[in-house]
Amino acid sequence: MKNRLREFRFKNDEITQESLAELVGVSRQTIIAIEKGRFNPSVKLALKIARVLRCRAEDLFIIEEGD
Amino acid sequence: MLQKTFILIFDVILISVALTLIQTVSPWFSFLLTGLFLFPILRMSGLIRDLDEREKAVDNLSSNIALAIVFLLAMFYTGMGYEIGTDCFISFILIPFAAKAIFSAGLSLSRNQSISIIGRTVGLIFIGFAVLSHGLSVTTAIEIIPGVAILAATELSKRWKYFGLSFLAFIVVATLVYWNNFDRVTMVTVYALFVIPFSFLFVRSFSKE
């Protein structure tokens, strides 16, 4: 699964990983892992992140062929 | 509700088994209780924050790794024909306990944080043992050298990854020292308690964030 977390962070006043983590209630390491594609968040967390970044979850996370 | 009831029943069985083992086999089994319930109690009481979903996944993974290590130990002990005694029980508690803690902390924290926590803990344990064994003496001054070396390697490898090679050197030294002493379970336990954190520190110091 691809994600555009980094892009949307920068579109939202360059919100830091630390701030985003705090706003959605996870650790900064979790945001880093999601951003690097090492961890796929649950629907709940994906929706929380999308709400903070003012976008739709499907714009943020893109399912790839073969996923 | 049903899930909570099952967890409660499971916990009660675990506590009963652990208490029985503490009384009948060895007080070392108190670590079993500590390992299982310390962090959940700290989280419930709000002293430490709850795990997020990735940290829970890492926690599960580290438990599986610890379980795999127990299987490997059992195979090794059987293969070596060791007598099953208190030492074996202690190793079956201490080694997975340490492995679980190391992998759980190491995989959920950042590179620098995990190196700091694991390296400093191991170094301070070395120094603590030396001080508690000999008090303030020349022997202590000599025996704290490995602990100080571990602390130095920890701090340096956070900044420069190639200092992580020193952990590999520690593994080689420990292997050379213990190679001919694997006839006793205690030696295997001590060796594993050296090698598991050093291996992790070595790998982690070369990994990226």
PDB file of C-alpha atoms in Angstrom:
ATOM      1  CA  MET A   1       0.000   0.000   0.000  1.00  0.00           C
ATOM      2  CA  LYS A   2       1.301   3.433  -0.956  1.00  0.00           C
ATOM      3  CA  ASN A   3       0.636   6.507   1.098  1.00  0.00           C
ATOM      4  CA  ARG A   4       0.820  10.262   0.651  1.00  0.00           C
ATOM      5  CA  LEU A   5       1.238  11.062   4.302  1.00  0.00           C
ATOM      6  CA  ARG A   6       4.351  13.137   3.832  1.00  0.00           C
ATOM      7  CA  GLU A   7       2.766  15.131   1.022  1.00  0.00           C
ATOM      8  CA  PHE A   8      -0.377  15.857   3.041  1.00  0.00           C
ATOM      9  CA  ARG A   9       1.655  16.771   6.120  1.00  0.00           C
ATOM     10  CA  PHE A  10       3.386  19.439   4.109  1.00  0.00           C
ATOM     11  CA  LYS A  11       0.089  20.632   2.624  1.00  0.00           C
ATOM     12  CA  ASN A  12      -1.181  21.084   6.183  1.00  0.00           C
ATOM     13  CA  ASP A  13       1.212  23.781   7.375  1.00  0.00           C
ATOM     14  CA  GLU A  14       4.116  21.333   7.389  1.00  0.00           C
ATOM     15  CA  ILE A  15       2.776  19.590  10.450  1.00  0.00           C
ATOM     16  CA  THR A  16       5.565  17.595  12.082  1.00  0.00           C
ATOM     17  CA  GLN A  17       5.488  13.851  12.630  1.00  0.00           C
ATOM     18  CA  GLU A  18       5.586  14.532  16.369  1.00  0.00           C
ATOM     19  CA  SER A  19       2.540  16.839  16.271  1.00  0.00           C
ATOM     20  CA  LEU A  20       0.598  14.503  14.019  1.00  0.00           C
ATOM     21  CA  ALA A  21       1.419  11.591  16.321  1.00  0.00           C
ATOM     22  CA  GLU A  22       0.200  13.565  19.316  1.00  0.00           C
ATOM     23  CA  LEU A  23      -3.014  14.588  17.548  1.00  0.00           C
ATOM     24  CA  VAL A  24      -3.927  11.036  16.574  1.00  0.00           C
ATOM     25  CA  GLY A  25      -2.699   9.470  19.831  1.00  0.00           C
ATOM     26  CA  VAL A  26       0.193   7.307  18.629  1.00  0.00           C
ATOM     27  CA  SER A  27       3.972   7.448  18.956  1.00  0.00           C
ATOM     28  CA  ARG A  28       6.165   9.332  16.490  1.00  0.00           C
ATOM     29  CA  GLN A  29       7.748   6.007  15.532  1.00  0.00           C
ATOM     30  CA  THR A  30       4.352   4.779  14.375  1.00  0.00           C
ATOM     31  CA  ILE A  31       3.914   7.801  12.092  1.00  0.00           C
ATOM     32  CA  ILE A  32       7.436   7.215  10.716  1.00  0.00           C
ATOM     33  CA  ALA A  33       6.634   3.523  10.123  1.00  0.00           C
ATOM     34  CA  ILE A  34       3.367   4.396   8.329  1.00  0.00           C
ATOM     35  CA  GLU A  35       5.046   7.073   6.233  1.00  0.00           C
ATOM     36  CA  LYS A  36       7.782   4.672   5.155  1.00  0.00           C
ATOM     37  CA  GLY A  37       5.217   1.985   4.345  1.00  0.00           C
ATOM     38  CA  ARG A  38       6.545  -0.391   6.983  1.00  0.00           C
ATOM     39  CA  PHE A  39       3.263  -0.462   8.869  1.00  0.00           C
ATOM     40  CA  ASN A  40      -0.298  -0.417   7.599  1.00  0.00           C
ATOM     41  CA  PRO A  41      -2.595   1.426   9.996  1.00  0.00           C
ATOM     42  CA  SER A  42      -6.003   0.175  11.025  1.00  0.00           C
ATOM     43  CA  VAL A  43      -9.085   1.786   9.464  1.00  0.00           C
ATOM     44  CA  LYS A  44      -9.621   3.686  12.710  1.00  0.00           C
ATOM     45  CA  LEU A  45      -6.120   5.173  12.719  1.00  0.00           C
ATOM     46  CA  ALA A  46      -6.240   5.896   8.967  1.00  0.00           C
ATOM     47  CA  LEU A  47      -9.483   7.835   9.451  1.00  0.00           C
ATOM     48  CA  LYS A  48      -8.042   9.722  12.415  1.00  0.00           C
ATOM     49  CA  ILE A  49      -4.979  10.734  10.382  1.00  0.00           C
ATOM     50  CA  ALA A  50      -7.165  11.738   7.432  1.00  0.00           C
ATOM     51  CA  ARG A  51      -9.315  13.911   9.692  1.00  0.00           C
ATOM     52  CA  VAL A  52      -6.274  15.703  11.117  1.00  0.00           C
ATOM     53  CA  LEU A  53      -4.839  16.214   7.630  1.00  0.00           C
ATOM     54  CA  ARG A  54      -8.233  17.332   6.288  1.00  0.00           C
ATOM     55  CA  CYS A  55      -8.452  14.809   3.484  1.00  0.00           C
ATOM     56  CA  ARG A  56     -10.127  11.492   2.703  1.00  0.00           C
ATOM     57  CA  ALA A  57      -8.507   8.259   3.878  1.00  0.00           C
ATOM     58  CA  GLU A  58      -8.515   6.926   0.303  1.00  0.00           C
ATOM     59  CA  ASP A  59      -6.550   9.976  -0.860  1.00  0.00           C
ATOM     60  CA  LEU A  60      -3.998   9.317   1.843  1.00  0.00           C
ATOM     61  CA  PHE A  61      -3.633   5.563   1.403  1.00  0.00           C
ATOM     62  CA  ILE A  62      -3.619   4.030  -2.034  1.00  0.00           C
ATOM     63  CA  ILE A  63      -3.965   0.308  -2.509  1.00  0.00           C
ATOM     64  CA  GLU A  64      -1.601  -1.105  -5.118  1.00  0.00           C
ATOM     65  CA  GLU A  65      -1.930  -3.912  -7.616  1.00  0.00           C
ATOM     66  CA  GLY A  66      -1.224  -7.194  -5.844  1.00  0.00           C
ATOM     67  CA  ASP A  67      -2.028  -5.880  -2.340  1.00  0.00           C
TER      68      ASP A  67
ATOM     69  CA  MET B   1     -17.657  -8.982  27.978  1.00  0.00           C
ATOM     70  CA  LEU B   2     -17.038 -12.640  27.156  1.00  0.00           C
ATOM     71  CA  GLN B   3     -13.472 -11.768  26.113  1.00  0.00           C
ATOM     72  CA  LYS B   4     -12.855  -9.991  29.436  1.00  0.00           C
ATOM     73  CA  THR B   5     -14.163 -13.020  31.328  1.00  0.00           C
ATOM     74  CA  PHE B   6     -11.763 -15.282  29.417  1.00  0.00           C
ATOM     75  CA  ILE B   7      -8.849 -12.920  30.125  1.00  0.00           C
ATOM     76  CA  LEU B   8      -9.767 -12.891  33.823  1.00  0.00           C
ATOM     77  CA  ILE B   9      -9.948 -16.700  33.972  1.00  0.00           C
ATOM     78  CA  PHE B  10      -6.642 -16.968  32.068  1.00  0.00           C
ATOM     79  CA  ASP B  11      -4.978 -14.455  34.422  1.00  0.00           C
ATOM     80  CA  VAL B  12      -6.251 -16.272  37.520  1.00  0.00           C
ATOM     81  CA  ILE B  13      -4.886 -19.592  36.157  1.00  0.00           C
ATOM     82  CA  LEU B  14      -1.528 -17.939  35.340  1.00  0.00           C
ATOM     83  CA  ILE B  15      -1.242 -16.383  38.788  1.00  0.00           C
ATOM     84  CA  SER B  16      -2.121 -19.709  40.456  1.00  0.00           C
ATOM     85  CA  VAL B  17       0.451 -21.600  38.342  1.00  0.00           C
ATOM     86  CA  ALA B  18       3.127 -18.966  38.989  1.00  0.00           C
ATOM     87  CA  LEU B  19       2.485 -18.940  42.748  1.00  0.00           C
ATOM     88  CA  THR B  20       2.618 -22.753  42.834  1.00  0.00           C
ATOM     89  CA  LEU B  21       5.911 -22.727  40.895  1.00  0.00           C
ATOM     90  CA  ILE B  22       7.351 -20.025  43.195  1.00  0.00           C
ATOM     91  CA  GLN B  23       6.512 -22.155  46.249  1.00  0.00           C
ATOM     92  CA  THR B  24       7.430 -25.570  44.931  1.00  0.00           C
ATOM     93  CA  VAL B  25      10.195 -25.050  42.353  1.00  0.00           C
ATOM     94  CA  SER B  26      12.020 -21.754  42.622  1.00  0.00           C
ATOM     95  CA  PRO B  27      11.424 -18.151  43.756  1.00  0.00           C
ATOM     96  CA  TRP B  28      12.778 -17.178  40.325  1.00  0.00           C
ATOM     97  CA  PHE B  29       9.304 -17.807  38.989  1.00  0.00           C
ATOM     98  CA  SER B  30       8.295 -14.481  40.572  1.00  0.00           C
ATOM     99  CA  PHE B  31       9.822 -13.021  37.383  1.00  0.00           C
ATOM    100  CA  LEU B  32       7.039 -14.781  35.509  1.00  0.00           C
ATOM    101  CA  LEU B  33       4.473 -12.721  37.375  1.00  0.00           C
ATOM    102  CA  THR B  34       6.515  -9.551  37.034  1.00  0.00           C
ATOM    103  CA  GLY B  35       7.014 -10.062  33.305  1.00  0.00           C
ATOM    104  CA  LEU B  36       3.352 -10.736  32.672  1.00  0.00           C
ATOM    105  CA  PHE B  37       1.671  -8.191  34.870  1.00  0.00           C
ATOM    106  CA  LEU B  38       4.083  -5.324  35.618  1.00  0.00           C
ATOM    107  CA  PHE B  39       3.526  -3.297  32.453  1.00  0.00           C
ATOM    108  CA  PRO B  40      -0.239  -3.924  32.133  1.00  0.00           C
ATOM    109  CA  ILE B  41      -0.635  -2.709  35.738  1.00  0.00           C
ATOM    110  CA  LEU B  42       1.526   0.374  35.079  1.00  0.00           C
ATOM    111  CA  ARG B  43      -0.557   1.138  31.974  1.00  0.00           C
ATOM    112  CA  MET B  44      -3.856   0.587  33.755  1.00  0.00           C
ATOM    113  CA  SER B  45      -2.799   2.924  36.547  1.00  0.00           C
ATOM    114  CA  GLY B  46      -1.806   5.576  34.006  1.00  0.00           C
ATOM    115  CA  LEU B  47       1.853   5.654  35.050  1.00  0.00           C
ATOM    116  CA  ILE B  48       2.932   4.837  31.505  1.00  0.00           C
ATOM    117  CA  ARG B  49       0.970   5.524  28.327  1.00  0.00           C
ATOM    118  CA  ASP B  50      -0.982   2.803  26.565  1.00  0.00           C
ATOM    119  CA  LEU B  51       0.542   1.064  23.548  1.00  0.00           C
ATOM    120  CA  ASP B  52      -0.633   2.167  20.133  1.00  0.00           C
ATOM    121  CA  GLU B  53      -1.530  -0.387  17.457  1.00  0.00           C
ATOM    122  CA  ARG B  54       1.974  -0.675  15.964  1.00  0.00           C
ATOM    123  CA  GLU B  55       3.511  -1.049  19.409  1.00  0.00           C
ATOM    124  CA  LYS B  56       0.980  -3.802  20.168  1.00  0.00           C
ATOM    125  CA  ALA B  57       2.015  -5.553  16.947  1.00  0.00           C
ATOM    126  CA  VAL B  58       5.676  -5.220  17.959  1.00  0.00           C
ATOM    127  CA  ASP B  59       4.803  -6.509  21.422  1.00  0.00           C
ATOM    128  CA  ASN B  60       3.211  -9.594  19.861  1.00  0.00           C
ATOM    129  CA  LEU B  61       6.191 -10.087  17.553  1.00  0.00           C
ATOM    130  CA  SER B  62       8.636  -9.861  20.464  1.00  0.00           C
ATOM    131  CA  SER B  63       6.583 -12.459  22.370  1.00  0.00           C
ATOM    132  CA  ASN B  64       6.803 -14.788  19.386  1.00  0.00           C
ATOM    133  CA  ILE B  65      10.566 -14.242  19.176  1.00  0.00           C
ATOM    134  CA  ALA B  66      10.877 -15.011  22.907  1.00  0.00           C
ATOM    135  CA  LEU B  67       8.829 -18.172  22.403  1.00  0.00           C
ATOM    136  CA  ALA B  68      11.046 -19.228  19.488  1.00  0.00           C
ATOM    137  CA  ILE B  69      14.097 -18.685  21.701  1.00  0.00           C
ATOM    138  CA  VAL B  70      12.529 -20.957  24.350  1.00  0.00           C
ATOM    139  CA  PHE B  71      12.070 -23.689  21.713  1.00  0.00           C
ATOM    140  CA  LEU B  72      15.681 -23.283  20.582  1.00  0.00           C
ATOM    141  CA  LEU B  73      16.867 -23.451  24.185  1.00  0.00           C
ATOM    142  CA  ALA B  74      14.818 -26.582  24.831  1.00  0.00           C
ATOM    143  CA  MET B  75      16.285 -28.203  21.699  1.00  0.00           C
ATOM    144  CA  PHE B  76      19.801 -27.153  22.704  1.00  0.00           C
ATOM    145  CA  TYR B  77      19.430 -28.434  26.261  1.00  0.00           C
ATOM    146  CA  THR B  78      17.990 -31.736  25.038  1.00  0.00           C
ATOM    147  CA  GLY B  79      20.726 -32.083  22.427  1.00  0.00           C
ATOM    148  CA  MET B  80      23.447 -31.361  24.968  1.00  0.00           C
ATOM    149  CA  GLY B  81      21.889 -33.813  27.429  1.00  0.00           C
ATOM    150  CA  TYR B  82      21.736 -31.354  30.315  1.00  0.00           C
ATOM    151  CA  GLU B  83      20.077 -32.443  33.522  1.00  0.00           C
ATOM    152  CA  ILE B  84      16.796 -30.634  33.972  1.00  0.00           C
ATOM    153  CA  GLY B  85      17.086 -28.788  37.269  1.00  0.00           C
ATOM    154  CA  THR B  86      16.539 -25.413  38.861  1.00  0.00           C
ATOM    155  CA  ASP B  87      19.184 -23.832  36.595  1.00  0.00           C
ATOM    156  CA  CYS B  88      17.162 -24.870  33.547  1.00  0.00           C
ATOM    157  CA  PHE B  89      14.014 -23.329  34.986  1.00  0.00           C
ATOM    158  CA  ILE B  90      15.887 -20.114  35.708  1.00  0.00           C
ATOM    159  CA  SER B  91      17.216 -19.982  32.156  1.00  0.00           C
ATOM    160  CA  PHE B  92      13.737 -20.657  30.758  1.00  0.00           C
ATOM    161  CA  ILE B  93      12.509 -17.609  32.662  1.00  0.00           C
ATOM    162  CA  LEU B  94      15.421 -15.193  32.408  1.00  0.00           C
ATOM    163  CA  ILE B  95      16.374 -15.642  28.754  1.00  0.00           C
ATOM    164  CA  PRO B  96      12.906 -15.182  27.186  1.00  0.00           C
ATOM    165  CA  PHE B  97      12.213 -12.424  29.735  1.00  0.00           C
ATOM    166  CA  ALA B  98      15.322 -10.532  28.580  1.00  0.00           C
ATOM    167  CA  ALA B  99      14.673 -11.322  24.900  1.00  0.00           C
ATOM    168  CA  LYS B 100      11.095 -10.102  25.095  1.00  0.00           C
ATOM    169  CA  ALA B 101      12.155  -6.858  26.817  1.00  0.00           C
ATOM    170  CA  ILE B 102      14.992  -6.224  24.353  1.00  0.00           C
ATOM    171  CA  PHE B 103      13.022  -6.936  21.182  1.00  0.00           C
ATOM    172  CA  SER B 104       9.937  -5.129  22.415  1.00  0.00           C
ATOM    173  CA  ALA B 105      11.823  -1.965  23.375  1.00  0.00           C
ATOM    174  CA  GLY B 106      14.234  -2.210  20.474  1.00  0.00           C
ATOM    175  CA  LEU B 107      11.644  -2.585  17.744  1.00  0.00           C
ATOM    176  CA  SER B 108       9.133  -0.069  19.016  1.00  0.00           C
ATOM    177  CA  LEU B 109      11.510   2.779  19.878  1.00  0.00           C
ATOM    178  CA  SER B 110      13.696   4.838  17.559  1.00  0.00           C
ATOM    179  CA  ARG B 111      17.257   3.700  16.776  1.00  0.00           C
ATOM    180  CA  ASN B 112      18.891   6.068  19.263  1.00  0.00           C
ATOM    181  CA  GLN B 113      16.348   5.470  22.000  1.00  0.00           C
ATOM    182  CA  SER B 114      16.594   1.696  21.736  1.00  0.00           C
ATOM    183  CA  ILE B 115      20.416   1.737  21.681  1.00  0.00           C
ATOM    184  CA  SER B 116      20.400   4.080  24.701  1.00  0.00           C
ATOM    185  CA  ILE B 117      17.967   2.058  26.775  1.00  0.00           C
ATOM    186  CA  ILE B 118      19.394  -1.391  26.042  1.00  0.00           C
ATOM    187  CA  GLY B 119      23.074  -0.398  26.067  1.00  0.00           C
ATOM    188  CA  ARG B 120      22.841   1.685  29.227  1.00  0.00           C
ATOM    189  CA  THR B 121      20.843  -1.004  31.027  1.00  0.00           C
ATOM    190  CA  VAL B 122      23.373  -3.733  30.158  1.00  0.00           C
ATOM    191  CA  GLY B 123      26.338  -1.491  31.041  1.00  0.00           C
ATOM    192  CA  LEU B 124      24.826  -0.417  34.357  1.00  0.00           C
ATOM    193  CA  ILE B 125      23.982  -4.042  35.238  1.00  0.00           C
ATOM    194  CA  PHE B 126      27.668  -4.933  34.705  1.00  0.00           C
ATOM    195  CA  ILE B 127      28.800  -2.026  36.882  1.00  0.00           C
ATOM    196  CA  GLY B 128      26.121  -2.742  39.491  1.00  0.00           C
ATOM    197  CA  PHE B 129      27.174  -6.389  39.798  1.00  0.00           C
ATOM    198  CA  ALA B 130      30.838  -5.412  40.199  1.00  0.00           C
ATOM    199  CA  VAL B 131      30.070  -2.798  42.867  1.00  0.00           C
ATOM    200  CA  LEU B 132      27.676  -5.066  44.767  1.00  0.00           C
ATOM    201  CA  SER B 133      30.138  -7.978  44.666  1.00  0.00           C
ATOM    202  CA  HIS B 134      33.277  -6.172  45.805  1.00  0.00           C
ATOM    203  CA  GLY B 135      32.227  -2.794  47.205  1.00  0.00           C
ATOM    204  CA  LEU B 136      34.612   0.064  46.651  1.00  0.00           C
ATOM    205  CA  SER B 137      37.890  -1.674  45.896  1.00  0.00           C
ATOM    206  CA  VAL B 138      40.575  -2.155  43.278  1.00  0.00           C
ATOM    207  CA  THR B 139      38.832  -5.374  42.145  1.00  0.00           C
ATOM    208  CA  THR B 140      35.688  -3.341  41.509  1.00  0.00           C
ATOM    209  CA  ALA B 141      37.667  -0.791  39.524  1.00  0.00           C
ATOM    210  CA  ILE B 142      38.943  -3.603  37.296  1.00  0.00           C
ATOM    211  CA  GLU B 143      35.604  -5.392  37.039  1.00  0.00           C
ATOM    212  CA  ILE B 144      33.656  -2.284  36.029  1.00  0.00           C
ATOM    213  CA  ILE B 145      35.840  -1.856  32.927  1.00  0.00           C
ATOM    214  CA  PRO B 146      33.567  -4.007  30.690  1.00  0.00           C
ATOM    215  CA  GLY B 147      30.527  -2.084  31.935  1.00  0.00           C
ATOM    216  CA  VAL B 148      32.198   1.247  31.221  1.00  0.00           C
ATOM    217  CA  ALA B 149      33.264  -0.049  27.783  1.00  0.00           C
ATOM    218  CA  ILE B 150      29.648  -1.024  27.033  1.00  0.00           C
ATOM    219  CA  LEU B 151      28.402   2.407  28.120  1.00  0.00           C
ATOM    220  CA  ALA B 152      31.049   4.098  25.953  1.00  0.00           C
ATOM    221  CA  ALA B 153      30.206   1.890  22.956  1.00  0.00           C
ATOM    222  CA  THR B 154      26.526   2.680  23.485  1.00  0.00           C
ATOM    223  CA  GLU B 155      27.016   6.444  23.444  1.00  0.00           C
ATOM    224  CA  LEU B 156      29.430   6.350  20.512  1.00  0.00           C
ATOM    225  CA  SER B 157      27.375   3.986  18.362  1.00  0.00           C
ATOM    226  CA  LYS B 158      24.392   6.316  18.650  1.00  0.00           C
ATOM    227  CA  ARG B 159      26.453   8.991  16.918  1.00  0.00           C
ATOM    228  CA  TRP B 160      28.666   6.860  14.649  1.00  0.00           C
ATOM    229  CA  LYS B 161      27.233   3.577  13.444  1.00  0.00           C
ATOM    230  CA  TYR B 162      30.635   1.898  12.981  1.00  0.00           C
ATOM    231  CA  PHE B 163      31.116   1.903  16.742  1.00  0.00           C
ATOM    232  CA  GLY B 164      28.355  -0.728  16.618  1.00  0.00           C
ATOM    233  CA  LEU B 165      31.127  -3.114  15.582  1.00  0.00           C
ATOM    234  CA  SER B 166      32.328  -2.989  19.186  1.00  0.00           C
ATOM    235  CA  PHE B 167      29.183  -4.949  20.131  1.00  0.00           C
ATOM    236  CA  LEU B 168      30.266  -7.638  17.700  1.00  0.00           C
ATOM    237  CA  ALA B 169      33.657  -7.596  19.426  1.00  0.00           C
ATOM    238  CA  PHE B 170      31.899  -8.081  22.789  1.00  0.00           C
ATOM    239  CA  ILE B 171      30.062 -11.105  21.326  1.00  0.00           C
ATOM    240  CA  VAL B 172      33.343 -12.579  20.066  1.00  0.00           C
ATOM    241  CA  VAL B 173      35.008 -12.055  23.468  1.00  0.00           C
ATOM    242  CA  ALA B 174      32.021 -13.593  25.304  1.00  0.00           C
ATOM    243  CA  THR B 175      32.056 -16.569  22.904  1.00  0.00           C
ATOM    244  CA  LEU B 176      35.790 -17.125  23.437  1.00  0.00           C
ATOM    245  CA  VAL B 177      35.387 -16.902  27.212  1.00  0.00           C
ATOM    246  CA  TYR B 178      32.378 -19.222  27.397  1.00  0.00           C
ATOM    247  CA  TRP B 179      33.151 -21.632  24.536  1.00  0.00           C
ATOM    248  CA  ASN B 180      34.619 -24.354  26.739  1.00  0.00           C
ATOM    249  CA  ASN B 181      32.188 -23.793  29.574  1.00  0.00           C
ATOM    250  CA  PHE B 182      28.931 -24.844  27.959  1.00  0.00           C
ATOM    251  CA  ASP B 183      28.854 -27.966  30.129  1.00  0.00           C
ATOM    252  CA  ARG B 184      26.677 -26.124  32.648  1.00  0.00           C
ATOM    253  CA  VAL B 185      23.267 -24.559  32.070  1.00  0.00           C
ATOM    254  CA  THR B 186      24.234 -21.489  34.132  1.00  0.00           C
ATOM    255  CA  MET B 187      27.000 -20.698  31.645  1.00  0.00           C
ATOM    256  CA  VAL B 188      24.595 -20.969  28.719  1.00  0.00           C
ATOM    257  CA  THR B 189      22.205 -18.622  30.529  1.00  0.00           C
ATOM    258  CA  VAL B 190      24.906 -16.038  31.214  1.00  0.00           C
ATOM    259  CA  TYR B 191      26.228 -16.327  27.651  1.00  0.00           C
ATOM    260  CA  ALA B 192      22.730 -15.857  26.184  1.00  0.00           C
ATOM    261  CA  LEU B 193      22.164 -12.837  28.416  1.00  0.00           C
ATOM    262  CA  PHE B 194      25.339 -11.299  26.941  1.00  0.00           C
ATOM    263  CA  VAL B 195      24.770 -12.250  23.360  1.00  0.00           C
ATOM    264  CA  ILE B 196      21.086 -11.351  22.904  1.00  0.00           C
ATOM    265  CA  PRO B 197      21.431  -7.642  23.807  1.00  0.00           C
ATOM    266  CA  PHE B 198      24.810  -7.283  22.056  1.00  0.00           C
ATOM    267  CA  SER B 199      23.475  -8.882  18.849  1.00  0.00           C
ATOM    268  CA  PHE B 200      20.503  -6.571  18.934  1.00  0.00           C
ATOM    269  CA  LEU B 201      22.669  -3.507  19.601  1.00  0.00           C
ATOM    270  CA  PHE B 202      25.024  -4.479  16.778  1.00  0.00           C
ATOM    271  CA  VAL B 203      22.189  -4.848  14.255  1.00  0.00           C
ATOM    272  CA  ARG B 204      20.345  -1.751  15.493  1.00  0.00           C
ATOM    273  CA  SER B 205      23.385   0.493  15.340  1.00  0.00           C
ATOM    274  CA  PHE B 206      23.665  -0.210  11.585  1.00  0.00           C
ATOM    275  CA  SER B 207      19.956   0.218  10.928  1.00  0.00           C
ATOM    276  CA  LYS B 208      18.305   3.426   9.808  1.00  0.00           C
ATOM    277  CA  GLU B 209      15.500   5.244  11.635  1.00  0.00           C
TER     278      GLU B 209
END
